[in-house]
Tab-separated table of C-alpha atoms in Angstrom:
chain	number	residue	atom	x	y	z
A	1263	UNK	CA	19.822	103.178	42.158
A	1264	UNK	CA	20.239	106.085	44.490
A	1265	UNK	CA	17.049	107.797	45.335
A	1266	UNK	CA	16.456	111.022	43.429
A	1267	UNK	CA	13.498	112.178	45.440
A	1268	UNK	CA	15.283	115.399	46.309
A	1269	UNK	CA	16.211	116.490	42.807
A	1270	UNK	CA	14.876	120.040	42.519
A	1271	UNK	CA	14.188	119.856	38.778
A	1272	UNK	CA	13.283	116.226	39.430
A	1273	UNK	CA	11.822	113.622	37.156
A	1274	UNK	CA	8.125	113.047	36.920
A	1275	UNK	CA	8.185	110.264	39.494
A	1276	UNK	CA	9.765	112.279	42.234
A	1277	UNK	CA	8.934	114.973	44.752
A	1278	UNK	CA	10.899	118.076	45.574
A	1279	UNK	CA	12.604	118.268	48.926
A	1280	UNK	CA	10.191	119.054	51.703
A	1281	UNK	CA	7.558	116.640	50.431
A	1282	UNK	CA	5.706	118.938	48.059
A	1283	UNK	CA	3.493	116.878	45.766
A	1284	UNK	CA	4.596	116.488	42.166
A	1285	UNK	CA	2.495	115.581	39.167
A	1286	UNK	CA	2.602	111.830	38.541
A	1287	UNK	CA	3.059	110.803	34.902
A	1288	UNK	CA	0.754	108.449	33.083
A	1289	UNK	CA	3.773	107.029	31.271
A	1290	UNK	CA	5.771	105.929	34.274
A	1291	UNK	CA	5.929	102.391	35.549
A	1292	UNK	CA	5.302	102.446	39.319
A	1293	UNK	CA	8.469	101.879	41.294
A	1294	UNK	CA	8.812	99.051	43.784
A	1295	UNK	CA	9.610	100.315	47.226
A	1296	UNK	CA	12.354	97.778	47.930
A	1297	UNK	CA	13.977	97.467	44.495
A	1298	UNK	CA	17.751	96.955	44.675
A	1299	UNK	CA	20.241	98.695	42.372
A	1300	UNK	CA	20.793	95.734	40.030
A	1301	UNK	CA	17.060	95.231	39.493
A	1302	UNK	CA	16.664	98.945	38.827
A	1303	UNK	CA	19.466	98.879	36.273
A	1304	UNK	CA	18.000	95.845	34.514
A	1305	UNK	CA	14.589	97.501	34.406
A	1306	UNK	CA	16.096	100.569	32.715
A	1307	UNK	CA	18.041	98.456	30.238
A	1308	UNK	CA	14.891	96.742	28.956
A	1309	UNK	CA	12.730	99.813	28.457
A	1310	UNK	CA	11.212	100.186	24.992
A	1311	UNK	CA	11.797	103.217	22.776
A	1312	UNK	CA	8.332	104.626	23.524
A	1313	UNK	CA	9.015	104.297	27.259
A	1314	UNK	CA	12.412	105.959	26.871
A	1315	UNK	CA	10.818	108.846	24.981
A	1316	UNK	CA	7.844	109.009	27.331
A	1317	UNK	CA	5.370	109.017	24.439
A	1318	UNK	CA	2.485	108.363	26.830
A	1319	UNK	CA	3.118	111.826	28.328
A	1320	UNK	CA	1.484	113.317	25.226
A	1321	UNK	CA	-1.774	111.625	26.276
A	1322	UNK	CA	-1.523	112.344	30.002
A	1323	UNK	CA	-3.818	115.109	31.234
A	1324	UNK	CA	-1.688	115.740	34.324
A	1325	UNK	CA	1.363	116.523	32.179
A	1326	UNK	CA	-0.598	119.094	30.192
A	1327	UNK	CA	-1.985	120.564	33.392
A	1328	UNK	CA	1.550	120.847	34.747
A	1329	UNK	CA	2.581	122.639	31.556
A	1330	UNK	CA	0.159	125.419	32.495
A	1331	UNK	CA	2.587	126.283	35.278
A	1332	UNK	CA	5.318	126.592	32.656
A	1333	UNK	CA	3.083	128.721	30.442
A	1334	UNK	CA	2.054	131.164	33.161
A	1335	UNK	CA	5.534	131.208	34.683
A	1336	UNK	CA	7.087	132.058	31.317
A	1337	UNK	CA	4.487	134.764	30.665
A	1338	UNK	CA	5.244	136.444	33.994
A	1339	UNK	CA	8.974	135.957	33.447
A	1340	UNK	CA	8.966	137.729	30.074
A	1341	UNK	CA	6.752	140.528	31.341
A	1342	UNK	CA	8.891	141.113	34.446
A	1343	UNK	CA	12.338	140.729	32.824
A	1344	UNK	CA	11.545	142.929	29.855
A	1345	UNK	CA	10.021	145.513	32.188
A	1346	UNK	CA	13.225	145.450	34.240
A	1347	UNK	CA	15.348	145.905	31.110
A	1348	UNK	CA	13.287	148.890	29.965
A	1349	UNK	CA	12.951	150.567	33.370
A	1350	UNK	CA	16.634	150.301	34.346
A	1351	UNK	CA	17.854	151.905	31.132
A	1352	UNK	CA	14.984	154.395	31.001
A	1353	UNK	CA	15.852	155.593	34.515
A	1354	UNK	CA	19.347	156.560	33.328
A	1355	UNK	CA	21.121	155.206	36.399
A	1356	UNK	CA	24.918	155.141	36.510
A	1357	UNK	CA	25.134	151.330	36.517
A	1358	UNK	CA	21.990	150.018	34.798
A	1359	UNK	CA	23.604	146.634	34.040
A	1360	UNK	CA	24.267	145.940	37.710
A	1361	UNK	CA	20.818	146.984	38.895
A	1362	UNK	CA	19.193	145.032	36.072
A	1363	UNK	CA	21.160	141.881	36.948
A	1364	UNK	CA	20.259	142.057	40.626
A	1365	UNK	CA	16.557	142.515	39.876
A	1366	UNK	CA	16.627	139.684	37.335
A	1367	UNK	CA	18.195	137.346	39.912
A	1368	UNK	CA	15.479	138.185	42.454
A	1369	UNK	CA	12.610	137.796	39.982
A	1370	UNK	CA	13.867	134.465	38.623
A	1371	UNK	CA	14.300	133.042	42.122
A	1372	UNK	CA	10.766	134.031	43.131
A	1373	UNK	CA	9.238	132.602	39.952
A	1374	UNK	CA	11.140	129.330	40.295
A	1375	UNK	CA	9.912	128.943	43.862
A	1376	UNK	CA	6.364	129.516	42.639
A	1377	UNK	CA	6.484	127.095	39.691
A	1378	UNK	CA	8.644	124.261	41.100
A	1379	UNK	CA	5.755	122.593	43.010
A	1380	UNK	CA	3.589	122.654	39.875
A	1381	UNK	CA	5.814	121.440	37.042
A	1382	UNK	CA	9.376	121.309	38.313
A	1383	UNK	CA	9.999	125.003	37.698
A	1384	UNK	CA	11.775	125.025	34.342
A	1385	UNK	CA	10.304	128.149	32.641
A	1386	UNK	CA	13.257	127.903	30.254
A	1387	UNK	CA	13.791	125.612	27.234
A	1388	UNK	CA	17.435	125.292	28.286
A	1389	UNK	CA	16.437	123.536	31.513
A	1390	UNK	CA	13.776	121.386	29.848
A	1391	UNK	CA	16.052	120.264	27.002
A	1392	UNK	CA	18.986	119.639	29.316
A	1393	UNK	CA	16.793	117.679	31.737
A	1394	UNK	CA	15.544	115.573	28.818
A	1395	UNK	CA	19.083	114.829	27.606
A	1396	UNK	CA	20.217	113.813	31.075
A	1397	UNK	CA	17.035	111.770	31.451
A	1398	UNK	CA	15.406	113.520	34.387
A	1399	UNK	CA	12.287	114.066	32.298
A	1400	UNK	CA	11.194	112.426	29.064
A	1401	UNK	CA	11.783	114.078	25.712
A	1402	UNK	CA	8.008	114.120	25.211
A	1403	UNK	CA	7.490	116.081	28.411
A	1404	UNK	CA	10.299	118.429	27.415
A	1405	UNK	CA	8.574	119.145	24.096
A	1406	UNK	CA	5.294	119.903	25.873
A	1407	UNK	CA	7.051	122.194	28.332
A	1408	UNK	CA	9.020	124.047	25.652
A	1409	UNK	CA	5.884	124.693	23.604
A	1410	UNK	CA	4.138	125.970	26.738
A	1411	UNK	CA	7.118	128.202	27.554
A	1412	UNK	CA	7.098	129.704	24.059
A	1413	UNK	CA	3.352	130.368	24.179
A	1414	UNK	CA	3.754	131.920	27.621
A	1415	UNK	CA	6.575	134.136	26.373
A	1416	UNK	CA	4.363	135.405	23.555
A	1417	UNK	CA	1.574	136.185	26.019
A	1418	UNK	CA	4.028	137.981	28.303
A	1419	UNK	CA	5.267	140.113	25.424
A	1420	UNK	CA	1.671	140.894	24.446
A	1421	UNK	CA	0.914	142.000	27.995
A	1422	UNK	CA	3.979	144.235	28.038
A	1423	UNK	CA	3.056	145.792	24.702
A	1424	UNK	CA	-0.387	146.590	26.093
A	1425	UNK	CA	0.995	148.669	28.978
A	1426	UNK	CA	3.959	150.535	27.489
A	1427	UNK	CA	3.841	153.526	25.180
A	1428	UNK	CA	4.667	153.187	21.512
A	1429	UNK	CA	7.775	155.350	21.940
A	1430	UNK	CA	9.182	153.044	24.649
A	1431	UNK	CA	8.302	150.023	22.546
A	1432	UNK	CA	10.217	151.496	19.608
A	1433	UNK	CA	13.190	152.599	21.702
A	1434	UNK	CA	13.685	149.381	23.675
A	1435	UNK	CA	12.136	146.824	21.294
A	1436	UNK	CA	9.995	145.444	24.126
A	1437	UNK	CA	13.168	144.518	25.981
A	1438	UNK	CA	13.805	141.712	23.495
A	1439	UNK	CA	17.072	139.924	22.667
A	1440	UNK	CA	19.149	141.850	20.153
A	1441	UNK	CA	22.488	141.199	18.504
A	1442	UNK	CA	22.500	144.364	16.391
A	1443	UNK	CA	20.358	147.461	16.011
A	1444	UNK	CA	20.090	150.260	13.473
A	1445	UNK	CA	21.302	153.531	14.975
A	1446	UNK	CA	21.689	157.033	13.532
A	1447	UNK	CA	25.172	157.831	12.261
A	1448	UNK	CA	26.976	160.863	10.874
A	1449	UNK	CA	26.275	159.722	7.333
A	1450	UNK	CA	22.933	158.070	7.909
A	1451	UNK	CA	21.687	154.975	9.754
A	1452	UNK	CA	24.345	152.413	10.691
A	1453	UNK	CA	24.182	148.895	12.128
A	1454	UNK	CA	25.801	148.594	15.554
A	1455	UNK	CA	26.131	145.604	17.817
A	1456	UNK	CA	28.083	142.393	18.251
A	1457	UNK	CA	29.574	140.124	15.618
A	1458	UNK	CA	27.561	136.971	14.951
A	1459	UNK	CA	30.389	134.629	15.989
A	1460	UNK	CA	30.957	136.504	19.254
A	1461	UNK	CA	27.264	136.433	20.135
A	1462	UNK	CA	27.047	132.702	19.365
A	1463	UNK	CA	30.050	131.846	21.504
A	1464	UNK	CA	28.665	133.929	24.363
A	1465	UNK	CA	25.386	131.995	24.213
A	1466	UNK	CA	27.241	128.677	24.240
A	1467	UNK	CA	29.548	129.620	27.095
A	1468	UNK	CA	26.870	131.271	29.226
A	1469	UNK	CA	24.466	128.353	28.757
A	1470	UNK	CA	27.130	125.824	29.742
A	1471	UNK	CA	28.196	127.874	32.779
A	1472	UNK	CA	24.545	128.261	33.783
A	1473	UNK	CA	24.010	124.488	33.695
A	1474	UNK	CA	27.370	123.663	35.257
A	1475	UNK	CA	27.319	126.208	38.073
A	1476	UNK	CA	23.687	126.093	39.159
A	1477	UNK	CA	21.391	123.581	37.462
A	1478	UNK	CA	23.893	120.825	38.281
A	1479	UNK	CA	23.045	121.356	41.956
A	1480	UNK	CA	19.376	120.891	41.168
A	1481	UNK	CA	20.066	117.641	39.288
A	1482	UNK	CA	22.283	116.270	42.086
A	1483	UNK	CA	19.974	114.778	44.710
A	1484	UNK	CA	22.723	114.940	47.350
A	1485	UNK	CA	23.300	118.673	47.000
A	1486	UNK	CA	19.588	119.383	46.641
A	1487	UNK	CA	18.959	117.523	49.893
A	1488	UNK	CA	21.862	119.145	51.736
A	1489	UNK	CA	21.174	122.699	50.604
A	1490	UNK	CA	17.384	122.642	50.296
A	1491	UNK	CA	15.472	123.682	47.217
A	1492	UNK	CA	15.138	127.314	48.345
A	1493	UNK	CA	18.917	127.691	48.468
A	1494	UNK	CA	19.411	125.842	45.189
A	1495	UNK	CA	16.851	127.972	43.355
A	1496	UNK	CA	18.384	131.120	44.833
A	1497	UNK	CA	21.746	130.049	43.416
A	1498	UNK	CA	20.107	129.475	40.018
A	1499	UNK	CA	18.727	133.029	40.061
A	1500	UNK	CA	22.050	134.459	41.246
A	1501	UNK	CA	24.050	132.690	38.528
A	1502	UNK	CA	21.657	133.898	35.824
A	1503	UNK	CA	21.900	137.447	37.132
A	1504	UNK	CA	25.704	137.259	37.115
A	1505	UNK	CA	25.749	135.919	33.554
A	1506	UNK	CA	23.491	138.740	32.377
A	1507	UNK	CA	25.798	141.277	34.038
A	1508	UNK	CA	28.948	139.693	32.598
A	1509	UNK	CA	27.601	139.318	29.064
A	1510	UNK	CA	26.387	142.916	28.901
A	1511	UNK	CA	29.489	144.364	30.559
A	1512	UNK	CA	32.344	142.429	28.976
A	1513	UNK	CA	31.157	143.219	25.437
A	1514	UNK	CA	30.251	146.864	26.075
A	1515	UNK	CA	28.615	146.955	22.667
A	1516	UNK	CA	25.675	149.221	21.999
A	1517	UNK	CA	22.940	147.248	20.303
A	1518	UNK	CA	23.782	143.907	21.931
A	1519	UNK	CA	21.224	142.993	24.577
A	1520	UNK	CA	23.370	140.428	26.372
A	1521	UNK	CA	23.189	136.640	26.454
A	1522	UNK	CA	19.635	135.348	26.231
A	1523	UNK	CA	20.134	131.921	27.889
A	1524	UNK	CA	16.385	131.459	27.419
A	1525	UNK	CA	15.213	131.022	23.804
A	1526	UNK	CA	11.539	131.377	24.736
A	1527	UNK	CA	12.138	134.786	26.335
A	1528	UNK	CA	13.776	135.923	23.111
A	1529	UNK	CA	11.021	134.453	20.943
A	1530	UNK	CA	8.112	136.268	22.615
A	1531	UNK	CA	9.185	139.859	21.871
A	1532	UNK	CA	10.473	138.815	18.424
A	1533	UNK	CA	7.034	137.532	17.401
A	1534	UNK	CA	5.129	140.481	18.893
A	1535	UNK	CA	7.566	143.246	17.952
A	1536	UNK	CA	9.278	141.704	14.924
A	1537	UNK	CA	11.657	143.811	12.858
A	1538	UNK	CA	15.337	143.701	13.812
A	1539	UNK	CA	14.611	141.308	16.698
A	1540	UNK	CA	14.675	138.565	14.069
A	1541	UNK	CA	18.200	139.571	13.002
A	1542	UNK	CA	20.415	136.863	14.437
A	1543	UNK	CA	17.515	135.367	16.390
A	1544	UNK	CA	18.757	131.877	15.506
A	1545	UNK	CA	21.761	132.527	17.752
A	1546	UNK	CA	19.532	132.457	20.834
A	1547	UNK	CA	18.387	128.932	19.887
A	1548	UNK	CA	21.493	127.360	18.381
A	1549	UNK	CA	23.844	128.650	21.095
A	1550	UNK	CA	21.867	127.245	24.058
A	1551	UNK	CA	21.291	123.972	22.192
A	1552	UNK	CA	25.026	123.488	21.725
A	1553	UNK	CA	25.592	124.465	25.357
A	1554	UNK	CA	23.081	121.837	26.528
A	1555	UNK	CA	24.711	119.134	24.410
A	1556	UNK	CA	28.156	120.113	25.714
A	1557	UNK	CA	26.874	119.877	29.282
A	1558	UNK	CA	25.353	116.461	28.594
A	1559	UNK	CA	28.676	115.245	27.189
A	1560	UNK	CA	30.319	116.500	30.380
A	1561	UNK	CA	27.907	114.445	32.502
A	1562	UNK	CA	28.898	111.339	30.525
A	1563	UNK	CA	32.631	111.984	30.901
A	1564	UNK	CA	32.785	112.425	34.674
A	1565	UNK	CA	32.842	109.317	36.930
A	1566	UNK	CA	29.780	107.097	36.609
A	1567	UNK	CA	28.844	107.413	40.277
A	1568	UNK	CA	28.599	111.173	40.151
A	1569	UNK	CA	25.100	112.304	41.018
A	1570	UNK	CA	22.889	109.319	40.376
A	1571	UNK	CA	24.732	105.982	40.702
A	1572	UNK	CA	25.797	103.893	37.738
A	1573	UNK	CA	22.475	103.302	35.981
A	1574	UNK	CA	21.392	106.911	35.585
A	1575	UNK	CA	17.899	108.034	34.572
A	1576	UNK	CA	15.627	105.935	32.410
A	1577	UNK	CA	15.086	108.758	29.880
A	1578	UNK	CA	18.839	109.338	29.354
A	1579	UNK	CA	19.612	110.259	25.727
A	1580	UNK	CA	22.131	107.442	25.289
A	1581	UNK	CA	19.428	105.018	26.439
A	1582	UNK	CA	17.057	106.490	23.862
A	1583	UNK	CA	19.642	105.974	21.097
A	1584	UNK	CA	20.241	102.382	22.216
A	1585	UNK	CA	16.510	101.689	22.251
A	1586	UNK	CA	16.230	103.235	18.773
A	1587	UNK	CA	18.981	100.963	17.463
A	1588	UNK	CA	17.063	97.941	18.727
A	1589	UNK	CA	13.864	98.856	16.876
């Protein structure tokens, strides 16, 4: 099997490019230095269901310690992104969407660079779930990371609520993800925003484009090695910024906060602020989930020797299903 030691969002047995130490899993079987491709493929084929799922990760202290990077990274992410959303629109600039997108791209890139050496730098359930489907990390580790990301998002929203005035909190809903809002109308309050179907399709499309156009480079050890993880993570931030700009500009709907592409970021303000942030909140979970599944199907359709050689990752979802059928 081709070496994946340069995968930026690499599996738990690897290191990021440049030799930065990664957390070693308790669940992983140590690799032999001189194992040939056929032996590697056979080893993957005979893994048990618990090994495929990485159940031992639930009992590994190092995995939980790594999740602290996801928790803190998500907390800072929510605080910074929601602050950017509020400040750009509060400043009444001529092109708030553009300025907001640029700042979001910069912030995400910096945070990814900070968290990658600790946990792999996901800070987004989309990346964790997608990485688990592809098999770069175990589903157990993905669950731990996603829980940590959601807790971090709640803490970030709490921190933001502590520093903004009540009027700003009411006006901008803590910068949370909205599909519709209640606005004053000529004959009383009216609901304005985007149709549910439109918002759902935007989440699906934006999530798929995000994975296809940027995260794919992080999964591909060849591109990660050629470009370097700084460049790859910069591209990730740039693509996210572009998607935020496109989703908020192409709809031009008052009340719609743009594509979330990060369910945890949407969950934090919804729990702390509540109210209309729960209206259509399911869209910011279902849409990205469908987008991740669509991307995984894409990785199974393209030629087998695409970014990992023919045997793929040991935690690959198809391998999990096969192991489950053998139980």
